[in-house]
PDB file of C-alpha atoms in Angstrom:
ATOM      1  CA  ALA A   1      -9.547  23.168 -11.655  1.00 59.00           C
ATOM      2  CA  ALA A   2     -10.168  25.628  -9.361  1.00 73.00           C
ATOM      3  CA  ALA A   3      -7.775  23.952  -7.125  1.00 83.00           C
ATOM      4  CA  SER A   4      -3.892  25.419  -6.517  1.00 88.00           C
ATOM      5  CA  LEU A   5      -2.674  22.266  -6.736  1.00 93.00           C
ATOM      6  CA  VAL A   6      -4.081  18.105  -5.853  1.00 94.00           C
ATOM      7  CA  VAL A   7      -2.291  16.311  -3.511  1.00 96.00           C
ATOM      8  CA  ALA A   8      -2.580  12.358  -3.163  1.00 96.00           C
ATOM      9  CA  PRO A   9      -1.643  10.063  -0.711  1.00 96.00           C
ATOM     10  CA  SER A  10      -0.211   7.419  -3.940  1.00 95.00           C
ATOM     11  CA  GLN A  11       1.324   8.317  -6.767  1.00 94.00           C
ATOM     12  CA  ALA A  12      -0.650   6.260  -8.929  1.00 93.00           C
ATOM     13  CA  ILE A  13      -4.333   8.023  -7.379  1.00 94.00           C
ATOM     14  CA  ALA A  14      -2.783  10.920  -8.702  1.00 95.00           C
ATOM     15  CA  ASP A  15      -2.096  10.122 -11.716  1.00 94.00           C
ATOM     16  CA  LEU A  16      -5.694   8.831 -11.641  1.00 93.00           C
ATOM     17  CA  CYS A  17      -6.946  12.261 -10.483  1.00 92.00           C
ATOM     18  CA  GLY A  18      -4.567  13.388 -13.340  1.00 93.00           C
ATOM     19  CA  ARG A  19      -6.049  11.684 -16.307  1.00 93.00           C
ATOM     20  CA  ARG A  20     -10.107  12.142 -15.182  1.00 93.00           C
ATOM     21  CA  TRP A  21     -10.274  15.861 -14.779  1.00 91.00           C
ATOM     22  CA  ALA A  22      -6.366  16.660 -16.921  1.00 90.00           C
ATOM     23  CA  LEU A  23      -4.821  18.278 -14.672  1.00 89.00           C
ATOM     24  CA  PRO A  24      -0.567  19.469 -15.419  1.00 88.00           C
ATOM     25  CA  ALA A  25       2.217  17.202 -13.444  1.00 87.00           C
ATOM     26  CA  GLY A  26       2.540  20.449 -11.499  1.00 89.00           C
ATOM     27  CA  ARG A  27      -0.617  20.590 -10.264  1.00 92.00           C
ATOM     28  CA  LEU A  28       0.078  17.417  -8.847  1.00 94.00           C
ATOM     29  CA  GLN A  29       2.569  16.013  -5.063  1.00 95.00           C
ATOM     30  CA  VAL A  30       2.333  12.893  -3.326  1.00 96.00           C
ATOM     31  CA  VAL A  31       2.413  13.004   0.139  1.00 97.00           C
ATOM     32  CA  PRO A  32       2.222   9.619   1.472  1.00 96.00           C
ATOM     33  CA  ASN A  33      -0.391   9.017   4.748  1.00 95.00           C
ATOM     34  CA  VAL A  34       1.426   9.505   8.194  1.00 96.00           C
ATOM     35  CA  PHE A  35       0.889   6.382   9.904  1.00 97.00           C
ATOM     36  CA  ARG A  36       1.740   5.841  13.244  1.00 96.00           C
ATOM     37  CA  PRO A  37       1.669   1.876  14.106  1.00 97.00           C
ATOM     38  CA  ALA A  38      -0.752   0.647  16.924  1.00 97.00           C
ATOM     39  CA  PRO A  39       2.309  -0.483  19.665  1.00 98.00           C
ATOM     40  CA  ALA A  40       1.059  -4.124  20.066  1.00 98.00           C
ATOM     41  CA  LEU A  41       1.697  -4.396  16.415  1.00 98.00           C
ATOM     42  CA  LEU A  42       5.677  -3.507  17.059  1.00 98.00           C
ATOM     43  CA  ALA A  43       5.413  -5.439  19.727  1.00 98.00           C
ATOM     44  CA  LEU A  44       4.632  -8.971  18.189  1.00 98.00           C
ATOM     45  CA  ALA A  45       7.915 -11.186  16.667  1.00 97.00           C
ATOM     46  CA  PRO A  46       8.147 -12.174  13.001  1.00 97.00           C
ATOM     47  CA  PRO A  47       6.864 -15.526  12.631  1.00 96.00           C
ATOM     48  CA  ARG A  48       9.854 -18.408  12.044  1.00 94.00           C
ATOM     49  CA  GLN A  49       8.021 -19.556   8.609  1.00 95.00           C
ATOM     50  CA  LEU A  50       5.047 -20.169   7.149  1.00 97.00           C
ATOM     51  CA  THR A  51       1.931 -22.401   8.667  1.00 98.00           C
ATOM     52  CA  THR A  52      -1.426 -19.765   8.328  1.00 98.00           C
ATOM     53  CA  VAL A  53      -1.530 -17.169   5.202  1.00 98.00           C
ATOM     54  CA  GLY A  54      -4.228 -14.319   6.104  1.00 98.00           C
ATOM     55  CA  PHE A  55      -6.566 -12.054   4.285  1.00 98.00           C
ATOM     56  CA  LEU A  56      -7.153  -8.613   5.676  1.00 98.00           C
ATOM     57  CA  GLY A  57      -9.814  -5.607   4.943  1.00 97.00           C
ATOM     58  CA  ARG A  58     -12.997  -6.147   2.951  1.00 97.00           C
ATOM     59  CA  LEU A  59     -13.968 -10.019   1.896  1.00 98.00           C
ATOM     60  CA  GLU A  60     -14.991  -8.648  -1.876  1.00 97.00           C
ATOM     61  CA  THR A  61     -14.263  -9.029  -5.786  1.00 97.00           C
ATOM     62  CA  ARG A  62     -12.291  -5.886  -5.644  1.00 97.00           C
ATOM     63  CA  LYS A  63      -9.027  -7.016  -2.748  1.00 98.00           C
ATOM     64  CA  GLY A  64      -8.296  -9.804  -4.896  1.00 98.00           C
ATOM     65  CA  THR A  65     -10.119 -12.335  -2.330  1.00 98.00           C
ATOM     66  CA  PHE A  66     -11.035 -14.441  -4.194  1.00 98.00           C
ATOM     67  CA  ASP A  67      -7.918 -14.603  -6.785  1.00 98.00           C
ATOM     68  CA  LEU A  68      -6.457 -15.652  -2.958  1.00 98.00           C
ATOM     69  CA  ALA A  69      -9.091 -19.007  -2.887  1.00 98.00           C
ATOM     70  CA  GLU A  70      -8.010 -19.426  -6.256  1.00 98.00           C
ATOM     71  CA  ALA A  71      -4.324 -19.785  -4.942  1.00 98.00           C
ATOM     72  CA  MET A  72      -5.350 -20.728  -1.964  1.00 98.00           C
ATOM     73  CA  VAL A  73      -6.828 -24.354  -4.055  1.00 98.00           C
ATOM     74  CA  ARG A  74      -3.988 -24.789  -5.744  1.00 98.00           C
ATOM     75  CA  LEU A  75      -2.279 -24.727  -2.198  1.00 98.00           C
ATOM     76  CA  LEU A  76      -3.564 -26.656   0.384  1.00 98.00           C
ATOM     77  CA  PRO A  77      -3.654 -30.040  -0.996  1.00 98.00           C
ATOM     78  CA  ARG A  78       0.168 -30.284  -1.401  1.00 97.00           C
ATOM     79  CA  HIS A  79       0.536 -28.239   2.281  1.00 98.00           C
ATOM     80  CA  PRO A  80      -0.991 -30.163   4.829  1.00 97.00           C
ATOM     81  CA  ARG A  81      -0.092 -28.140   7.773  1.00 97.00           C
ATOM     82  CA  LEU A  82      -0.898 -24.513   5.772  1.00 98.00           C
ATOM     83  CA  GLN A  83      -4.247 -23.034   7.046  1.00 98.00           C
ATOM     84  CA  LEU A  84      -6.308 -19.502   5.849  1.00 98.00           C
ATOM     85  CA  ARG A  85      -8.007 -16.486   7.912  1.00 98.00           C
ATOM     86  CA  LEU A  86      -9.426 -14.468   6.832  1.00 98.00           C
ATOM     87  CA  ILE A  87     -10.207 -11.246   8.502  1.00 98.00           C
ATOM     88  CA  GLY A  88     -12.370  -9.041   7.905  1.00 98.00           C
ATOM     89  CA  PRO A  89     -16.271  -7.894   6.878  1.00 98.00           C
ATOM     90  CA  SER A  90     -18.551  -9.649   3.870  1.00 97.00           C
ATOM     91  CA  TRP A  91     -19.322  -7.344   1.195  1.00 96.00           C
ATOM     92  CA  PRO A  92     -21.898  -8.519  -1.300  1.00 95.00           C
ATOM     93  CA  THR A  93     -20.536  -9.711  -4.984  1.00 95.00           C
ATOM     94  CA  ALA A  94     -21.633 -10.531  -8.091  1.00 94.00           C
ATOM     95  CA  ARG A  95     -21.126 -14.120  -7.409  1.00 94.00           C
ATOM     96  CA  GLY A  96     -23.235 -13.545  -4.157  1.00 95.00           C
ATOM     97  CA  ASP A  97     -21.842 -12.908  -0.731  1.00 97.00           C
ATOM     98  CA  ALA A  98     -18.188 -13.769   0.118  1.00 97.00           C
ATOM     99  CA  GLN A  99     -17.770 -15.072   2.566  1.00 97.00           C
ATOM    100  CA  GLN A 100     -21.044 -17.933   1.610  1.00 97.00           C
ATOM    101  CA  TRP A 101     -19.107 -18.292  -2.199  1.00 97.00           C
ATOM    102  CA  LEU A 102     -15.064 -18.603  -0.562  1.00 98.00           C
ATOM    103  CA  GLN A 103     -16.720 -21.729   2.228  1.00 97.00           C
ATOM    104  CA  ARG A 104     -17.704 -22.970  -1.415  1.00 97.00           C
ATOM    105  CA  ARG A 105     -14.727 -22.962  -2.385  1.00 98.00           C
ATOM    106  CA  LEU A 106     -12.703 -23.811  -0.015  1.00 98.00           C
ATOM    107  CA  ARG A 107     -15.044 -26.820   1.569  1.00 98.00           C
ATOM    108  CA  PRO A 108     -12.412 -29.457   1.217  1.00 98.00           C
ATOM    109  CA  TRP A 109     -10.192 -27.919   3.869  1.00 98.00           C
ATOM    110  CA  SER A 110     -12.789 -25.844   5.396  1.00 97.00           C
ATOM    111  CA  ASP A 111     -10.328 -27.881   9.206  1.00 98.00           C
ATOM    112  CA  ARG A 112      -8.315 -25.386   8.142  1.00 98.00           C
ATOM    113  CA  VAL A 113      -9.362 -22.863   7.038  1.00 98.00           C
ATOM    114  CA  THR A 114     -11.183 -19.595   9.453  1.00 98.00           C
ATOM    115  CA  VAL A 115     -13.825 -16.765   8.600  1.00 97.00           C
ATOM    116  CA  VAL A 116     -12.664 -14.329  11.120  1.00 98.00           C
ATOM    117  CA  GLY A 117     -15.273 -11.379  10.158  1.00 97.00           C
ATOM    118  CA  PRO A 118     -14.777  -8.106  10.922  1.00 97.00           C
ATOM    119  CA  VAL A 119     -13.141  -6.715  13.701  1.00 97.00           C
ATOM    120  CA  ALA A 120     -11.912  -3.874  15.954  1.00 97.00           C
ATOM    121  CA  ALA A 121      -9.253  -2.122  15.726  1.00 95.00           C
ATOM    122  CA  GLU A 122      -7.654  -2.659  18.648  1.00 96.00           C
ATOM    123  CA  ALA A 123      -8.008  -6.478  17.211  1.00 97.00           C
ATOM    124  CA  VAL A 124      -6.535  -5.968  14.429  1.00 98.00           C
ATOM    125  CA  ALA A 125      -2.948  -7.165  16.040  1.00 98.00           C
ATOM    126  CA  ALA A 126      -4.166  -9.858  18.409  1.00 98.00           C
ATOM    127  CA  GLU A 127      -5.718 -11.183  14.919  1.00 98.00           C
ATOM    128  CA  LEU A 128      -2.374 -10.217  12.647  1.00 98.00           C
ATOM    129  CA  ALA A 129      -0.425 -12.591  15.145  1.00 98.00           C
ATOM    130  CA  ARG A 130      -2.168 -15.694  14.352  1.00 98.00           C
ATOM    131  CA  CYS A 131      -0.729 -15.159  10.547  1.00 98.00           C
ATOM    132  CA  ASP A 132       1.919 -15.658   9.501  1.00 98.00           C
ATOM    133  CA  ALA A 133       2.177 -13.892   5.751  1.00 98.00           C
ATOM    134  CA  VAL A 134      -0.685 -11.636   4.492  1.00 98.00           C
ATOM    135  CA  VAL A 135      -1.982 -11.117   1.556  1.00 98.00           C
ATOM    136  CA  LEU A 136      -3.685  -8.563   0.153  1.00 98.00           C
ATOM    137  CA  PRO A 137      -4.149  -9.080  -4.261  1.00 98.00           C
ATOM    138  CA  SER A 138      -5.649  -6.054  -4.607  1.00 98.00           C
ATOM    139  CA  HIS A 139      -6.909  -5.463  -7.932  1.00 97.00           C
ATOM    140  CA  TRP A 140      -6.751  -1.726  -7.324  1.00 93.00           C
ATOM    141  CA  GLU A 141      -5.200   0.044  -4.339  1.00 92.00           C
ATOM    142  CA  ASN A 142      -4.388   4.228  -3.521  1.00 91.00           C
ATOM    143  CA  PHE A 143      -3.006   4.187  -0.242  1.00 93.00           C
ATOM    144  CA  PRO A 144      -3.814   0.786   1.879  1.00 95.00           C
ATOM    145  CA  ASN A 145      -3.536   1.265   5.981  1.00 96.00           C
ATOM    146  CA  ALA A 146      -4.451  -2.640   5.633  1.00 97.00           C
ATOM    147  CA  CYS A 147      -1.010  -3.356   4.068  1.00 98.00           C
ATOM    148  CA  TRP A 148       0.934  -0.907   6.934  1.00 98.00           C
ATOM    149  CA  GLU A 149      -0.800  -2.886   9.778  1.00 98.00           C
ATOM    150  CA  ALA A 150       0.515  -5.749   8.625  1.00 98.00           C
ATOM    151  CA  MET A 151       3.691  -4.902   7.940  1.00 98.00           C
ATOM    152  CA  ALA A 152       4.595  -2.942  10.728  1.00 98.00           C
ATOM    153  CA  ALA A 153       3.541  -6.254  12.313  1.00 98.00           C
ATOM    154  CA  ALA A 154       6.524  -7.664  10.653  1.00 98.00           C
ATOM    155  CA  ARG A 155       4.160 -10.399   8.703  1.00 98.00           C
ATOM    156  CA  MET A 156       5.507 -11.863   5.667  1.00 98.00           C
ATOM    157  CA  VAL A 157       3.202  -9.859   3.284  1.00 98.00           C
ATOM    158  CA  VAL A 158       2.224 -11.038  -0.083  1.00 98.00           C
ATOM    159  CA  GLY A 159       0.985  -7.202  -2.056  1.00 98.00           C
ATOM    160  CA  SER A 160      -0.480  -6.565  -4.925  1.00 98.00           C
ATOM    161  CA  ARG A 161       1.213  -3.903  -8.343  1.00 97.00           C
ATOM    162  CA  ALA A 162      -1.366  -2.130  -8.851  1.00 94.00           C
ATOM    163  CA  GLY A 163      -2.067   0.612  -6.456  1.00 91.00           C
ATOM    164  CA  GLY A 164      -0.564   1.786  -3.921  1.00 94.00           C
ATOM    165  CA  MET A 165       1.148  -1.471  -2.038  1.00 97.00           C
ATOM    166  CA  ALA A 166       4.061  -1.167  -4.953  1.00 96.00           C
ATOM    167  CA  GLU A 167       5.171   2.111  -3.750  1.00 96.00           C
ATOM    168  CA  VAL A 168       6.111   0.999  -0.388  1.00 96.00           C
ATOM    169  CA  ILE A 169       7.236  -2.736  -1.219  1.00 98.00           C
ATOM    170  CA  ARG A 170      10.431  -2.989  -2.440  1.00 97.00           C
ATOM    171  CA  ASP A 171       9.966  -6.498  -3.985  1.00 98.00           C
ATOM    172  CA  GLY A 172      12.129  -9.031  -2.373  1.00 97.00           C
ATOM    173  CA  GLN A 173      13.137  -6.751  -0.095  1.00 98.00           C
ATOM    174  CA  ASP A 174       9.725  -6.225   2.472  1.00 97.00           C
ATOM    175  CA  GLY A 175       7.875  -8.777   0.644  1.00 98.00           C
ATOM    176  CA  LEU A 176       6.579  -9.736  -2.915  1.00 98.00           C
ATOM    177  CA  LEU A 177       4.793  -8.219  -5.017  1.00 98.00           C
ATOM    178  CA  VAL A 178       2.453 -10.084  -7.770  1.00 98.00           C
ATOM    179  CA  PRO A 179       0.244  -8.985 -10.542  1.00 98.00           C
ATOM    180  CA  PRO A 180      -3.945  -8.243  -9.977  1.00 98.00           C
ATOM    181  CA  ARG A 181      -6.281 -11.374 -11.058  1.00 98.00           C
ATOM    182  CA  ARG A 182      -2.931 -14.013 -10.370  1.00 98.00           C
ATOM    183  CA  PRO A 183      -4.028 -16.122  -8.919  1.00 98.00           C
ATOM    184  CA  ARG A 184      -0.746 -18.892 -10.016  1.00 98.00           C
ATOM    185  CA  ALA A 185       0.851 -15.814  -9.587  1.00 98.00           C
ATOM    186  CA  ILE A 186       0.124 -15.472  -5.646  1.00 98.00           C
ATOM    187  CA  ALA A 187       0.313 -18.832  -4.957  1.00 98.00           C
ATOM    188  CA  ALA A 188       3.648 -18.591  -6.200  1.00 98.00           C
ATOM    189  CA  ALA A 189       4.812 -15.999  -4.049  1.00 98.00           C
ATOM    190  CA  LEU A 190       3.778 -17.631  -1.551  1.00 98.00           C
ATOM    191  CA  GLU A 191       5.304 -21.195  -2.401  1.00 98.00           C
ATOM    192  CA  ARG A 192       8.616 -18.752  -2.261  1.00 98.00           C
ATOM    193  CA  LEU A 193       7.626 -17.715   1.091  1.00 98.00           C
ATOM    194  CA  LEU A 194       7.069 -21.269   2.171  1.00 98.00           C
ATOM    195  CA  ALA A 195      10.588 -22.363   0.997  1.00 97.00           C
ATOM    196  CA  SER A 196      12.376 -19.646   1.930  1.00 97.00           C
ATOM    197  CA  PRO A 197      12.008 -19.487   5.990  1.00 95.00           C
ATOM    198  CA  GLY A 198      14.725 -17.858   6.647  1.00 96.00           C
ATOM    199  CA  ALA A 199      14.302 -15.216   4.094  1.00 96.00           C
ATOM    200  CA  ALA A 200      10.471 -14.654   4.368  1.00 97.00           C
ATOM    201  CA  ALA A 201      11.360 -13.777   7.890  1.00 96.00           C
ATOM    202  CA  ALA A 202      14.089 -11.365   7.300  1.00 97.00           C
ATOM    203  CA  MET A 203      11.380 -10.054   4.324  1.00 97.00           C
ATOM    204  CA  ALA A 204      10.028  -9.820   7.198  1.00 98.00           C
ATOM    205  CA  CYS A 205      11.432  -7.330   9.387  1.00 97.00           C
ATOM    206  CA  SER A 206      12.307  -5.182   6.749  1.00 98.00           C
ATOM    207  CA  ALA A 207       9.303  -4.300   6.207  1.00 98.00           C
ATOM    208  CA  ARG A 208       8.407  -3.234   9.726  1.00 98.00           C
ATOM    209  CA  GLN A 209      11.558  -0.998   8.991  1.00 98.00           C
ATOM    210  CA  ARG A 210      10.257   0.804   5.577  1.00 98.00           C
ATOM    211  CA  ILE A 211       7.198   1.528   7.518  1.00 97.00           C
ATOM    212  CA  LEU A 212       8.907   2.895  10.378  1.00 96.00           C
ATOM    213  CA  ASP A 213      11.802   4.737   7.666  1.00 96.00           C
ATOM    214  CA  ARG A 214       8.576   5.681   5.115  1.00 95.00           C
ATOM    215  CA  LEU A 215       5.278   6.929   6.760  1.00 96.00           C
ATOM    216  CA  GLY A 216       6.310   7.888   9.785  1.00 95.00           C
ATOM    217  CA  ASP A 217       5.419  11.941  11.211  1.00 95.00           C
ATOM    218  CA  ASP A 218       9.186  13.023  10.362  1.00 96.00           C
ATOM    219  CA  GLN A 219       9.243  11.971   7.406  1.00 95.00           C
ATOM    220  CA  VAL A 220       6.002  13.015   5.989  1.00 96.00           C
ATOM    221  CA  LEU A 221       4.949  16.250   7.396  1.00 96.00           C
ATOM    222  CA  PRO A 222       8.321  18.008   5.700  1.00 96.00           C
ATOM    223  CA  LEU A 223       6.671  16.714   2.479  1.00 96.00           C
ATOM    224  CA  GLN A 224       3.309  17.935   3.812  1.00 95.00           C
ATOM    225  CA  LEU A 225       4.648  21.862   4.672  1.00 96.00           C
ATOM    226  CA  GLN A 226       6.182  21.724   0.652  1.00 95.00           C
ATOM    227  CA  ALA A 227       3.080  20.743  -1.045  1.00 95.00           C
ATOM    228  CA  TYR A 228       1.679  23.870   0.854  1.00 94.00           C
ATOM    229  CA  ARG A 229       4.086  25.805  -0.919  1.00 94.00           C
ATOM    230  CA  ARG A 230       3.530  24.797  -3.489  1.00 93.00           C
ATOM    231  CA  ALA A 231       0.180  25.471  -3.390  1.00 91.00           C
ATOM    232  CA  MET A 232       0.576  29.590  -2.218  1.00 90.00           C
ATOM    233  CA  ALA A 233       3.353  29.787  -4.995  1.00 91.00           C
ATOM    234  CA  LEU A 234       0.835  28.230  -7.928  1.00 87.00           C
ATOM    235  CA  GLY A 235      -2.027  30.189  -7.489  1.00 81.00           C
ATOM    236  CA  PRO A 236      -5.880  29.832  -7.545  1.00 74.00           C
ATOM    237  CA  GLY A 237      -5.977  26.953 -10.515  1.00 63.00           C
ATOM    238  CA  GLN A 238      -7.471  27.415 -14.199  1.00 56.00           C
ATOM    239  CA  GLY A 239     -11.192  27.231 -12.419  1.00 48.00           C
ATOM    240  CA  ALA A 240     -11.378  29.627 -10.066  1.00 47.00           C
ATOM    241  CA  PRO A 241     -13.588  32.086  -9.886  1.00 41.00           C
TER     242      PRO A 241
END
């Protein structure tokens, strides 16, 4: 309440802050974080077809990892060449260790499922190069770097409608959006990419350009300066001493 202005990187988190802290809309502003893609990401060629589905992030419930696994249970029997690559650390969950649960659930296709584990930041591009699509079906997100990395790498992205991804990805143009907790929707989105590789590749190219056009220094800095000016004009919040 003492803040002149609360700045959030996504509308989703701004709305959440407004509700939790009872802030009027006039004391909230969205300013995305700057995202500077590593040159190695921008050097990757867009995939021509979907063979490997990737996931980048913590293996846990909130990231939708189990929902992706259920979608793959539907897809792997129907597409013998399709593979799954899970990139990120395993977290403890109500189901037990996430990696162990995933390996049990996907055991019939263990020869087509790779659990990479955690990777260093400088290794992300090499891992994304091994994926054609990246699925990020989080139950909720703020401003997920993993999504921007996948888009900058010109991968086919299937993202969650819950949170910040839906504020950047234009559904059907830069990627596909699915509702959270919906394995069937994830499977349907991947089926769409499998059925139309040309359209999927075009979305991957558009995703890269979208990140460059939306989250660069030239786009974000004016918004940040505007936020500073608004804060000074508003003066201290009601809770200020």
